[in-house]
CSV table of N, CA and C in Angstrom, one decimal:
chain,number,residue,atom,x,y,z
A,1040,ASN,N,39.7,3.9,125.1
A,1040,ASN,CA,39.9,3.8,123.8
A,1040,ASN,C,40.9,4.7,123.2
A,1041,ARG,N,42.3,3.8,122.9
A,1041,ARG,CA,43.1,4.1,122.1
A,1041,ARG,C,43.7,4.8,121.4
A,1042,PRO,N,44.2,5.9,120.7
A,1042,PRO,CA,44.2,6.4,119.5
A,1042,PRO,C,45.2,6.0,119.0
A,1043,ARG,N,44.9,6.1,117.2
A,1043,ARG,CA,45.9,5.9,116.5
A,1043,ARG,C,47.3,5.6,116.3
A,1044,PRO,N,47.8,4.5,115.9
A,1044,PRO,CA,48.9,4.2,115.9
A,1044,PRO,C,49.9,5.3,115.2
A,1045,ILE,N,51.1,5.4,115.7
A,1045,ILE,CA,52.0,6.6,115.6
A,1045,ILE,C,53.3,6.1,115.6
A,1046,SER,N,54.3,6.9,115.0
A,1046,SER,CA,55.6,6.2,114.4
A,1046,SER,C,56.7,6.4,115.9
A,1047,ARG,N,57.3,5.5,116.1
A,1047,ARG,CA,58.3,5.6,117.4
A,1047,ARG,C,58.6,6.9,117.4
A,1048,ASP,N,59.0,7.8,116.5
A,1048,ASP,CA,59.5,9.3,116.6
A,1048,ASP,C,58.7,10.1,117.4
A,1049,GLU,N,57.3,10.0,116.6
A,1049,GLU,CA,56.5,10.6,117.3
A,1049,GLU,C,56.2,10.4,118.6
A,1050,GLN,N,55.9,8.9,119.0
A,1050,GLN,CA,56.0,8.4,120.5
A,1050,GLN,C,57.0,9.1,121.4
A,1051,ALA,N,58.1,9.1,121.2
A,1051,ALA,CA,58.8,9.7,122.1
A,1051,ALA,C,58.9,10.9,122.4
A,1052,LEU,N,58.1,11.7,121.0
A,1052,LEU,CA,58.1,13.4,121.1
A,1052,LEU,C,56.8,13.2,121.7
A,1053,CYS,N,55.8,12.4,121.6
A,1053,CYS,CA,54.4,12.8,122.9
A,1053,CYS,C,54.8,12.7,124.1
A,1054,ILE,N,55.8,11.5,124.6
A,1054,ILE,CA,56.4,10.9,126.1
A,1054,ILE,C,56.9,12.4,126.5
A,1055,LEU,N,57.7,13.0,125.5
A,1055,LEU,CA,58.6,14.2,126.2
A,1055,LEU,C,57.5,15.2,126.4
A,1056,LEU,N,56.5,15.5,125.8
A,1056,LEU,CA,55.8,16.6,125.8
A,1056,LEU,C,54.8,16.5,126.9
A,1057,VAL,N,54.3,15.4,127.3
A,1057,VAL,CA,53.5,15.0,128.6
A,1057,VAL,C,54.6,15.4,129.8
A,1058,HIS,N,56.0,14.8,129.5
A,1058,HIS,CA,56.5,14.6,131.3
A,1058,HIS,C,58.0,14.8,130.6
A,1059,THR,N,58.1,16.3,130.3
A,1059,THR,CA,59.4,17.3,130.1
A,1059,THR,C,60.4,16.7,131.2
A,1060,ALA,N,60.3,16.0,132.5
A,1060,ALA,CA,61.2,15.6,133.3
A,1060,ALA,C,61.9,15.3,133.0
A,1061,LEU,N,61.5,14.1,132.0
A,1061,LEU,CA,62.4,12.8,131.5
A,1061,LEU,C,63.8,13.2,130.4
A,1062,LEU,N,63.3,14.6,130.2
A,1062,LEU,CA,64.7,15.4,129.1
A,1062,LEU,C,66.2,15.3,130.2
A,1063,ASP,N,65.6,15.4,131.1
A,1063,ASP,CA,67.1,15.4,132.5
A,1063,ASP,C,67.3,14.2,132.3
A,1064,ALA,N,67.0,13.0,132.2
A,1064,ALA,CA,67.6,11.7,132.4
A,1064,ALA,C,68.1,11.3,130.9
A,1065,LEU,N,68.0,12.0,130.0
A,1065,LEU,CA,68.4,11.3,128.8
A,1065,LEU,C,69.5,12.2,128.5
A,1066,SER,N,70.8,10.9,127.5
A,1066,SER,CA,72.2,11.6,127.6
A,1066,SER,C,72.1,12.6,126.3
A,1067,GLU,N,73.4,12.9,126.3
A,1067,GLU,CA,73.6,14.2,125.2
A,1067,GLU,C,73.5,13.5,123.7
A,1068,LYS,N,74.3,12.0,123.8
A,1068,LYS,CA,73.7,11.3,122.6
A,1068,LYS,C,72.4,11.0,122.4
A,1069,ASP,N,71.5,10.7,123.2
A,1069,ASP,CA,69.9,10.4,122.7
A,1069,ASP,C,69.4,11.6,122.5
A,1070,LEU,N,70.2,12.9,123.2
A,1070,LEU,CA,69.2,14.1,122.6
A,1070,LEU,C,69.8,14.4,121.2
A,1071,HIS,N,71.2,14.3,120.9
A,1071,HIS,CA,71.4,14.2,119.5
A,1071,HIS,C,70.7,13.7,118.7
A,1072,ILE,N,70.2,12.1,118.9
A,1072,ILE,CA,69.3,11.2,118.0
A,1072,ILE,C,68.4,12.0,117.7
A,1073,LEU,N,67.7,12.6,118.9
A,1073,LEU,CA,65.9,12.9,118.7
A,1073,LEU,C,66.4,14.4,118.2
A,1074,ARG,N,67.3,14.9,118.2
A,1074,ARG,CA,67.4,16.5,117.4
A,1074,ARG,C,67.3,16.0,116.4
A,1075,LYS,N,68.4,15.1,115.6
A,1075,LYS,CA,68.8,15.0,114.2
A,1075,LYS,C,67.2,13.8,113.5
A,1076,LEU,N,66.2,13.5,114.0
A,1076,LEU,CA,65.0,13.0,113.4
A,1076,LEU,C,64.9,13.6,112.2
A,1077,THR,N,63.9,13.1,111.4
A,1077,THR,CA,62.8,14.3,110.5
A,1077,THR,C,62.5,15.2,110.6
A,1078,ALA,N,62.3,15.7,110.0
A,1078,ALA,CA,61.4,17.1,110.3
A,1078,ALA,C,59.7,16.6,110.0
A,1079,PRO,N,59.0,17.2,110.5
A,1079,PRO,CA,59.2,18.0,111.6
A,1079,PRO,C,59.4,18.0,113.3
A,1080,ILE,N,59.7,16.5,113.3
A,1080,ILE,CA,59.9,15.7,114.6
A,1080,ILE,C,61.2,16.1,115.4
A,1081,GLY,N,62.2,16.3,114.8
A,1081,GLY,CA,63.4,16.8,115.0
A,1081,GLY,C,63.4,17.9,115.5
A,1082,GLN,N,63.0,18.7,114.8
A,1082,GLN,CA,62.6,20.5,114.7
A,1082,GLN,C,62.0,20.6,116.4
A,1083,ILE,N,60.7,20.0,116.4
A,1083,ILE,CA,60.2,19.8,117.7
A,1083,ILE,C,61.0,19.5,119.2
A,1084,PHE,N,61.9,18.8,118.8
A,1084,PHE,CA,62.9,18.2,119.9
A,1084,PHE,C,63.5,19.2,120.3
A,1085,GLY,N,64.1,19.8,119.5
A,1085,GLY,CA,65.1,21.3,119.1
A,1085,GLY,C,64.4,22.1,120.1
A,1086,TRP,N,63.1,22.2,119.6
A,1086,TRP,CA,62.3,23.3,120.5
A,1086,TRP,C,62.1,23.1,121.9
A,1087,LEU,N,61.8,21.7,121.8
A,1087,LEU,CA,61.4,21.3,123.4
A,1087,LEU,C,62.7,21.3,124.1
A,1088,GLU,N,63.5,20.6,123.9
A,1088,GLU,CA,64.9,21.1,124.7
A,1088,GLU,C,65.7,22.3,124.9
A,1089,GLU,N,65.0,23.4,124.1
A,1089,GLU,CA,65.3,24.6,124.2
A,1089,GLU,C,64.3,25.4,125.3
A,1090,GLN,N,62.8,24.8,125.0
A,1090,GLN,CA,61.9,25.3,126.4
A,1090,GLN,C,62.5,24.6,127.7
A,1091,HIS,N,62.7,23.6,127.9
A,1091,HIS,CA,63.3,22.7,128.8
A,1091,HIS,C,64.4,23.7,129.5
A,1092,MET,N,65.6,23.7,128.7
A,1092,MET,CA,66.5,24.4,129.3
A,1092,MET,C,66.2,26.3,129.7
A,1093,GLN,N,65.1,26.6,129.3
A,1093,GLN,CA,64.8,28.1,129.5
A,1093,GLN,C,64.2,28.0,130.6
A,1094,HIS,N,62.9,27.1,130.8
A,1094,HIS,CA,61.8,27.3,131.7
A,1094,HIS,C,62.0,25.9,132.4
A,1095,GLY,N,62.8,25.3,132.3
A,1095,GLY,CA,62.7,23.7,133.3
A,1095,GLY,C,61.5,23.1,133.1
A,1096,ALA,N,61.1,22.1,133.6
A,1096,ALA,CA,59.9,21.0,133.6
A,1096,ALA,C,58.5,21.7,133.1
A,1097,GLN,N,57.8,21.4,132.3
A,1097,GLN,CA,56.2,22.3,132.3
A,1097,GLN,C,55.1,21.2,132.0
A,1098,THR,N,54.2,21.6,131.8
A,1098,THR,CA,53.2,20.6,131.8
A,1098,THR,C,52.7,21.0,130.4
A,1099,TRP,N,51.9,19.8,130.2
A,1099,TRP,CA,51.6,19.5,128.9
A,1099,TRP,C,50.8,20.9,128.3
A,1100,PRO,N,50.1,20.9,129.2
A,1100,PRO,CA,48.9,22.5,128.9
A,1100,PRO,C,49.7,23.6,128.9
A,1101,GLN,N,50.8,24.0,129.3
A,1101,GLN,CA,51.6,25.2,129.4
A,1101,GLN,C,52.5,25.5,127.9
A,1102,LEU,N,53.4,23.9,127.6
A,1102,LEU,CA,53.9,23.7,126.4
A,1102,LEU,C,52.8,23.7,125.4
A,1103,ALA,N,51.1,23.6,125.5
A,1103,ALA,CA,50.3,23.3,124.1
A,1103,ALA,C,50.0,24.9,123.9
A,1104,SER,N,50.1,25.8,125.1
A,1104,SER,CA,49.8,27.3,124.6
A,1104,SER,C,51.1,28.0,124.0
A,1105,THR,N,52.4,27.3,124.5
A,1105,THR,CA,53.6,28.3,123.8
A,1105,THR,C,53.5,27.5,122.4
A,1106,LEU,N,53.1,26.6,122.5
A,1106,LEU,CA,53.3,25.9,120.8
A,1106,LEU,C,52.1,26.3,119.8
A,1107,ALA,N,50.9,27.0,120.3
A,1107,ALA,CA,49.9,27.5,119.7
A,1107,ALA,C,50.8,28.7,118.5
A,1108,ASP,N,51.6,29.2,118.8
A,1108,ASP,CA,52.6,30.2,118.4
A,1108,ASP,C,53.5,29.9,117.3
A,1109,THR,N,53.8,28.8,117.2
A,1109,THR,CA,54.8,28.4,116.6
A,1109,THR,C,54.1,27.6,115.4
A,1110,ALA,N,55.2,27.1,114.4
A,1110,ALA,CA,54.7,26.6,113.3
A,1110,ALA,C,54.3,24.9,113.1
A,1111,HIS,N,55.3,24.9,114.3
A,1111,HIS,CA,54.6,23.2,115.1
A,1111,HIS,C,53.3,23.1,115.8
A,1112,HIS,N,53.1,23.7,115.3
A,1112,HIS,CA,51.0,23.8,116.1
A,1112,HIS,C,50.4,22.5,115.3
A,1113,SER,N,50.4,22.8,113.7
A,1113,SER,CA,49.5,21.7,113.2
A,1113,SER,C,50.0,20.2,113.4
A,1114,SER,N,51.3,20.1,113.5
A,1114,SER,CA,52.2,18.7,114.0
A,1114,SER,C,51.5,18.6,114.9
A,1115,ILE,N,51.5,19.0,115.8
A,1115,ILE,CA,51.3,18.9,117.3
A,1115,ILE,C,49.7,18.5,117.5
A,1116,GLN,N,48.8,19.3,116.9
A,1116,GLN,CA,47.8,19.1,116.8
A,1116,GLN,C,47.2,17.6,116.2
A,1117,ARG,N,48.1,17.5,115.1
A,1117,ARG,CA,47.6,15.7,114.9
A,1117,ARG,C,47.8,14.7,116.0
A,1118,LEU,N,48.8,14.9,116.9
A,1118,LEU,CA,48.9,14.1,118.1
A,1118,LEU,C,48.5,14.3,119.3
A,1119,ALA,N,47.3,15.0,119.3
A,1119,ALA,CA,46.7,15.6,120.4
A,1119,ALA,C,46.2,14.6,121.1
A,1120,ALA,N,45.3,13.3,120.4
A,1120,ALA,CA,44.7,12.3,121.2
A,1120,ALA,C,46.0,11.5,121.4
A,1121,ARG,N,46.6,10.9,121.1
A,1121,ARG,CA,48.3,10.4,122.0
A,1121,ARG,C,48.6,11.1,122.8
A,1122,ILE,N,48.4,12.3,123.1
A,1122,ILE,CA,49.4,13.3,124.0
A,1122,ILE,C,48.5,13.0,125.3
A,1123,GLU,N,47.2,13.1,124.9
A,1123,GLU,CA,46.4,12.8,126.3
A,1123,GLU,C,46.1,11.7,126.8
A,1124,PHE,N,46.3,10.7,125.6
A,1124,PHE,CA,46.3,9.1,126.3
A,1124,PHE,C,47.8,9.1,127.1
A,1125,ILE,N,48.7,9.5,126.3
A,1125,ILE,CA,50.1,9.3,127.4
A,1125,ILE,C,50.1,10.1,128.5
A,1126,GLY,N,49.3,10.9,128.4
A,1126,GLY,CA,49.1,11.9,129.8
A,1126,GLY,C,48.8,10.9,131.2
A,1127,GLN,N,48.0,9.8,130.8
A,1127,GLN,CA,47.6,8.9,131.9
A,1127,GLN,C,48.5,8.3,132.0
A,1128,ASN,N,49.5,8.0,131.9
A,1128,ASN,CA,50.3,7.0,132.4
A,1128,ASN,C,51.4,7.7,133.4
A,1129,THR,N,52.0,7.0,134.7
A,1129,THR,CA,52.6,7.6,135.8
A,1129,THR,C,54.3,8.0,134.7
A,1130,LEU,N,54.8,8.7,135.7
A,1130,LEU,CA,56.2,8.9,135.0
A,1130,LEU,C,57.2,7.7,135.2
A,1131,ASP,N,57.2,7.1,135.9
A,1131,ASP,CA,57.6,5.8,135.8
A,1131,ASP,C,57.7,4.9,134.3
A,1132,ASP,N,56.4,4.8,134.4
A,1132,ASP,CA,56.1,4.0,133.0
A,1132,ASP,C,56.0,4.7,131.6
A,1133,ALA,N,55.9,5.8,132.0
A,1133,ALA,CA,56.3,6.8,130.9
A,1133,ALA,C,57.8,6.6,130.4
A,1134,ALA,N,58.9,6.7,131.6
A,1134,ALA,CA,60.2,6.6,131.5
A,1134,ALA,C,60.6,5.3,130.8
A,1135,LEU,N,60.0,4.2,131.0
A,1135,LEU,CA,60.1,2.8,131.0
A,1135,LEU,C,59.8,2.9,128.9
A,1136,GLU,N,58.7,3.3,128.5
A,1136,GLU,CA,58.0,3.5,127.5
A,1136,GLU,C,59.1,4.4,126.4
A,1137,LEU,N,59.4,5.5,127.2
A,1137,LEU,CA,60.3,6.2,126.7
A,1137,LEU,C,61.8,5.2,125.9
A,1138,GLN,N,62.0,4.5,127.1
A,1138,GLN,CA,63.8,3.4,126.8
A,1138,GLN,C,63.8,2.9,125.8
A,1139,SER,N,62.3,2.2,126.0
A,1139,SER,CA,62.3,1.3,124.4
A,1139,SER,C,61.7,1.5,123.4
A,1140,THR,N,61.4,2.9,123.5
A,1140,THR,CA,60.8,3.7,122.0
A,1140,THR,C,62.2,4.1,121.5
A,1141,LEU,N,63.4,5.0,122.9
A,1141,LEU,CA,64.6,5.3,122.0
A,1141,LEU,C,65.3,4.2,121.6
A,1142,ASN,N,65.5,3.2,122.1
A,1142,ASN,CA,66.3,2.0,121.6
A,1142,ASN,C,65.5,1.3,120.3
A,1143,GLY,N,64.3,1.5,120.2
A,1143,GLY,CA,63.7,0.7,118.8
A,1143,GLY,C,64.3,2.1,117.7
A,1144,ILE,N,64.0,3.1,118.2
A,1144,ILE,CA,64.6,4.3,117.1
A,1144,ILE,C,66.4,4.2,116.9
A,1145,ILE,N,66.9,3.8,117.8
A,1145,ILE,CA,68.3,3.8,117.5
A,1145,ILE,C,68.9,2.6,117.0
A,1146,ASP,N,68.2,1.2,117.0
A,1146,ASP,CA,67.8,0.3,116.4
A,1146,ASP,C,67.4,0.5,115.0
A,1147,THR,N,66.7,0.9,114.4
A,1147,THR,CA,66.2,1.5,113.0
A,1147,THR,C,67.5,2.3,112.8
A,1148,GLN,N,67.8,3.3,113.0
A,1148,GLN,CA,69.1,3.8,112.8
A,1148,GLN,C,70.2,3.3,112.3
A,1149,LEU,N,70.2,2.2,113.4
A,1149,LEU,CA,71.8,1.2,112.8
A,1149,LEU,C,71.7,0.3,111.7
A,1150,THR,N,70.2,-0.3,111.6
A,1150,THR,CA,70.2,-1.0,110.7
A,1150,THR,C,69.9,-0.3,109.1
A,1151,GLU,N,69.5,0.4,109.3
A,1151,GLU,CA,69.7,1.9,108.0
A,1151,GLU,C,71.1,1.8,107.5
A,1152,GLN,N,72.1,2.3,108.7
A,1152,GLN,CA,73.8,2.1,108.3
A,1152,GLN,C,74.4,1.4,107.8
A,1153,ILE,N,73.6,-0.2,108.9
A,1153,ILE,CA,74.9,-1.4,108.3
A,1153,ILE,C,74.0,-1.8,106.8
A,1154,GLU,N,73.1,-1.4,106.8
A,1154,GLU,CA,72.2,-1.8,105.3
A,1154,GLU,C,73.1,-1.2,103.9
A,1155,ARG,N,72.8,0.4,104.4
A,1155,ARG,CA,74.1,1.2,103.3
A,1155,ARG,C,75.5,0.6,103.3
A,1156,LEU,N,76.1,0.2,104.2
A,1156,LEU,CA,77.4,-0.1,104.5
A,1156,LEU,C,77.5,-1.4,103.5
A,1157,GLN,N,76.7,-2.4,103.7
A,1157,GLN,CA,76.6,-3.4,102.8
A,1157,GLN,C,76.5,-3.2,101.6
A,1158,GLN,N,76.2,-2.2,101.0
A,1158,GLN,CA,76.1,-1.8,99.8
A,1158,GLN,C,77.5,-1.4,99.1
A,1159,GLU,N,77.7,-0.2,100.1
A,1159,GLU,CA,79.0,0.2,99.7
A,1159,GLU,C,80.3,-0.4,99.8
A,1160,PHE,N,80.0,-1.8,100.6
A,1160,PHE,CA,81.0,-2.6,101.5
A,1160,PHE,C,82.4,-3.0,100.0
A,1161,ALA,N,81.6,-3.3,98.9
A,1161,ALA,CA,82.5,-3.7,97.3
A,1161,ALA,C,83.1,-2.5,97.1
A,1162,HIS,N,82.6,-1.7,97.0
A,1162,HIS,CA,83.6,0.0,96.7
A,1162,HIS,C,84.4,0.6,97.8
A,1163,ASN,N,84.3,0.3,99.0
A,1163,ASN,CA,84.9,1.3,100.1
A,1163,ASN,C,85.4,0.3,101.3
A,1164,PRO,N,86.9,0.4,101.1
A,1164,PRO,CA,87.3,-0.4,102.0
A,1164,PRO,C,87.0,0.1,103.3
A,1165,GLU,N,86.8,1.0,103.5
A,1165,GLU,CA,86.7,1.6,105.2
A,1165,GLU,C,85.4,1.3,105.6
A,1166,ALA,N,84.2,0.9,104.7
A,1166,ALA,CA,83.2,0.4,105.0
A,1166,ALA,C,83.0,-0.8,105.6
A,1167,ARG,N,84.2,-1.3,105.8
A,1167,ARG,CA,84.1,-3.1,106.1
A,1167,ARG,C,84.0,-2.6,107.5
A,1168,HIS,N,84.9,-1.9,108.5
A,1168,HIS,CA,85.3,-1.1,109.5
A,1168,HIS,C,84.5,-1.2,109.9
A,1169,GLN,N,83.5,0.4,109.6
A,1169,GLN,CA,82.1,0.8,109.8
A,1169,GLN,C,81.3,-0.2,110.0
A,1170,LEU,N,80.9,-1.3,109.1
A,1170,LEU,CA,80.1,-2.2,109.1
A,1170,LEU,C,80.1,-3.3,110.8
A,1171,GLN,N,81.6,-3.3,111.1
A,1171,GLN,CA,81.6,-4.3,111.9
A,1171,GLN,C,81.6,-3.5,113.2
A,1172,SER,N,81.8,-2.1,113.4
A,1172,SER,CA,81.7,-1.5,114.3
A,1172,SER,C,80.3,-1.3,114.6
A,1173,LEU,N,79.0,-0.9,113.6
A,1173,LEU,CA,78.0,-0.9,113.8
A,1173,LEU,C,77.4,-2.4,114.3
A,1174,LEU,N,77.7,-3.3,114.0
A,1174,LEU,CA,77.2,-4.6,114.0
A,1174,LEU,C,77.7,-4.9,115.7
A,1175,ARG,N,78.6,-4.5,115.8
A,1175,ARG,CA,79.3,-4.5,117.3
A,1175,ARG,C,78.1,-4.1,118.2
A,1176,GLN,N,78.2,-2.5,117.8
A,1176,GLN,CA,77.2,-1.7,118.7
A,1176,GLN,C,75.5,-2.4,118.6
A,1177,ARG,N,75.2,-3.1,117.6
A,1177,ARG,CA,73.6,-3.5,117.6
A,1177,ARG,C,73.7,-4.5,118.3
A,1178,ALA,N,74.7,-5.7,118.3
A,1178,ALA,CA,74.4,-6.9,119.2
A,1178,ALA,C,74.6,-6.2,120.9
A,1179,ALA,N,75.4,-5.6,121.2
A,1179,ALA,CA,75.7,-4.5,122.2
A,1179,ALA,C,74.0,-4.5,122.8
A,1180,MET,N,73.8,-3.5,122.2
A,1180,MET,CA,72.5,-2.7,122.5
A,1180,MET,C,71.3,-3.7,123.1
A,1181,LYS,N,71.4,-4.7,122.0
A,1181,LYS,CA,70.5,-6.0,121.9
A,1181,LYS,C,70.6,-6.9,123.1
A,1182,SER,N,71.5,-6.9,123.8
A,1182,SER,CA,72.1,-8.1,125.0
A,1182,SER,C,72.1,-6.9,126.2
A,1183,GLY,N,71.8,-5.7,126.0
A,1183,GLY,CA,71.5,-4.9,127.2
A,1183,GLY,C,72.8,-4.1,127.6
A,1184,ARG,N,73.9,-4.4,126.7
A,1184,ARG,CA,75.4,-3.8,127.2
A,1184,ARG,C,75.5,-2.8,126.0
A,1185,THR,N,76.5,-1.9,126.6
A,1185,THR,CA,76.4,-0.5,126.0
A,1185,THR,C,77.8,-0.7,125.3
A,1186,ALA,N,78.0,-0.4,124.0
A,1186,ALA,CA,79.2,-1.0,123.1
A,1186,ALA,C,79.8,0.5,122.7
A,1187,PRO,N,81.7,0.6,122.8
A,1187,PRO,CA,81.9,1.8,122.1
A,1187,PRO,C,82.0,1.9,120.9
A,1188,PRO,N,81.4,3.0,120.6
A,1188,PRO,CA,81.2,3.5,119.2
A,1188,PRO,C,82.6,2.8,117.9
């Protein structure tokens, strides 16, 4: 029985709450992207990263107990069914799903930046250079390569 659909941001959070060891595999850029997501998700990523740095990899029951005493408790309770569902996945499957989800988050952010720059294009000469750079990044990401910023 699958839980209700959730956003990519929430999906990434659920995966990392269950499989905190995957935090070690994320780049600083990935962590920065996750911390900058809208509230409360970005804040919870920051909290989770801090917990991981202080205590290492923890199980979901350990984190749930600690979260019960935070302002994030109600946000996480809403995701409980998804967290339990993800807990059935192996670490390898979770790692693949996390990478796919993170790629989707990055693609969405790039698309939003591209759309914003396209609107500024006529009024801002610097927007053309930034737009070309973002289009190269997105093309490289879709082809499986990493483009320089």
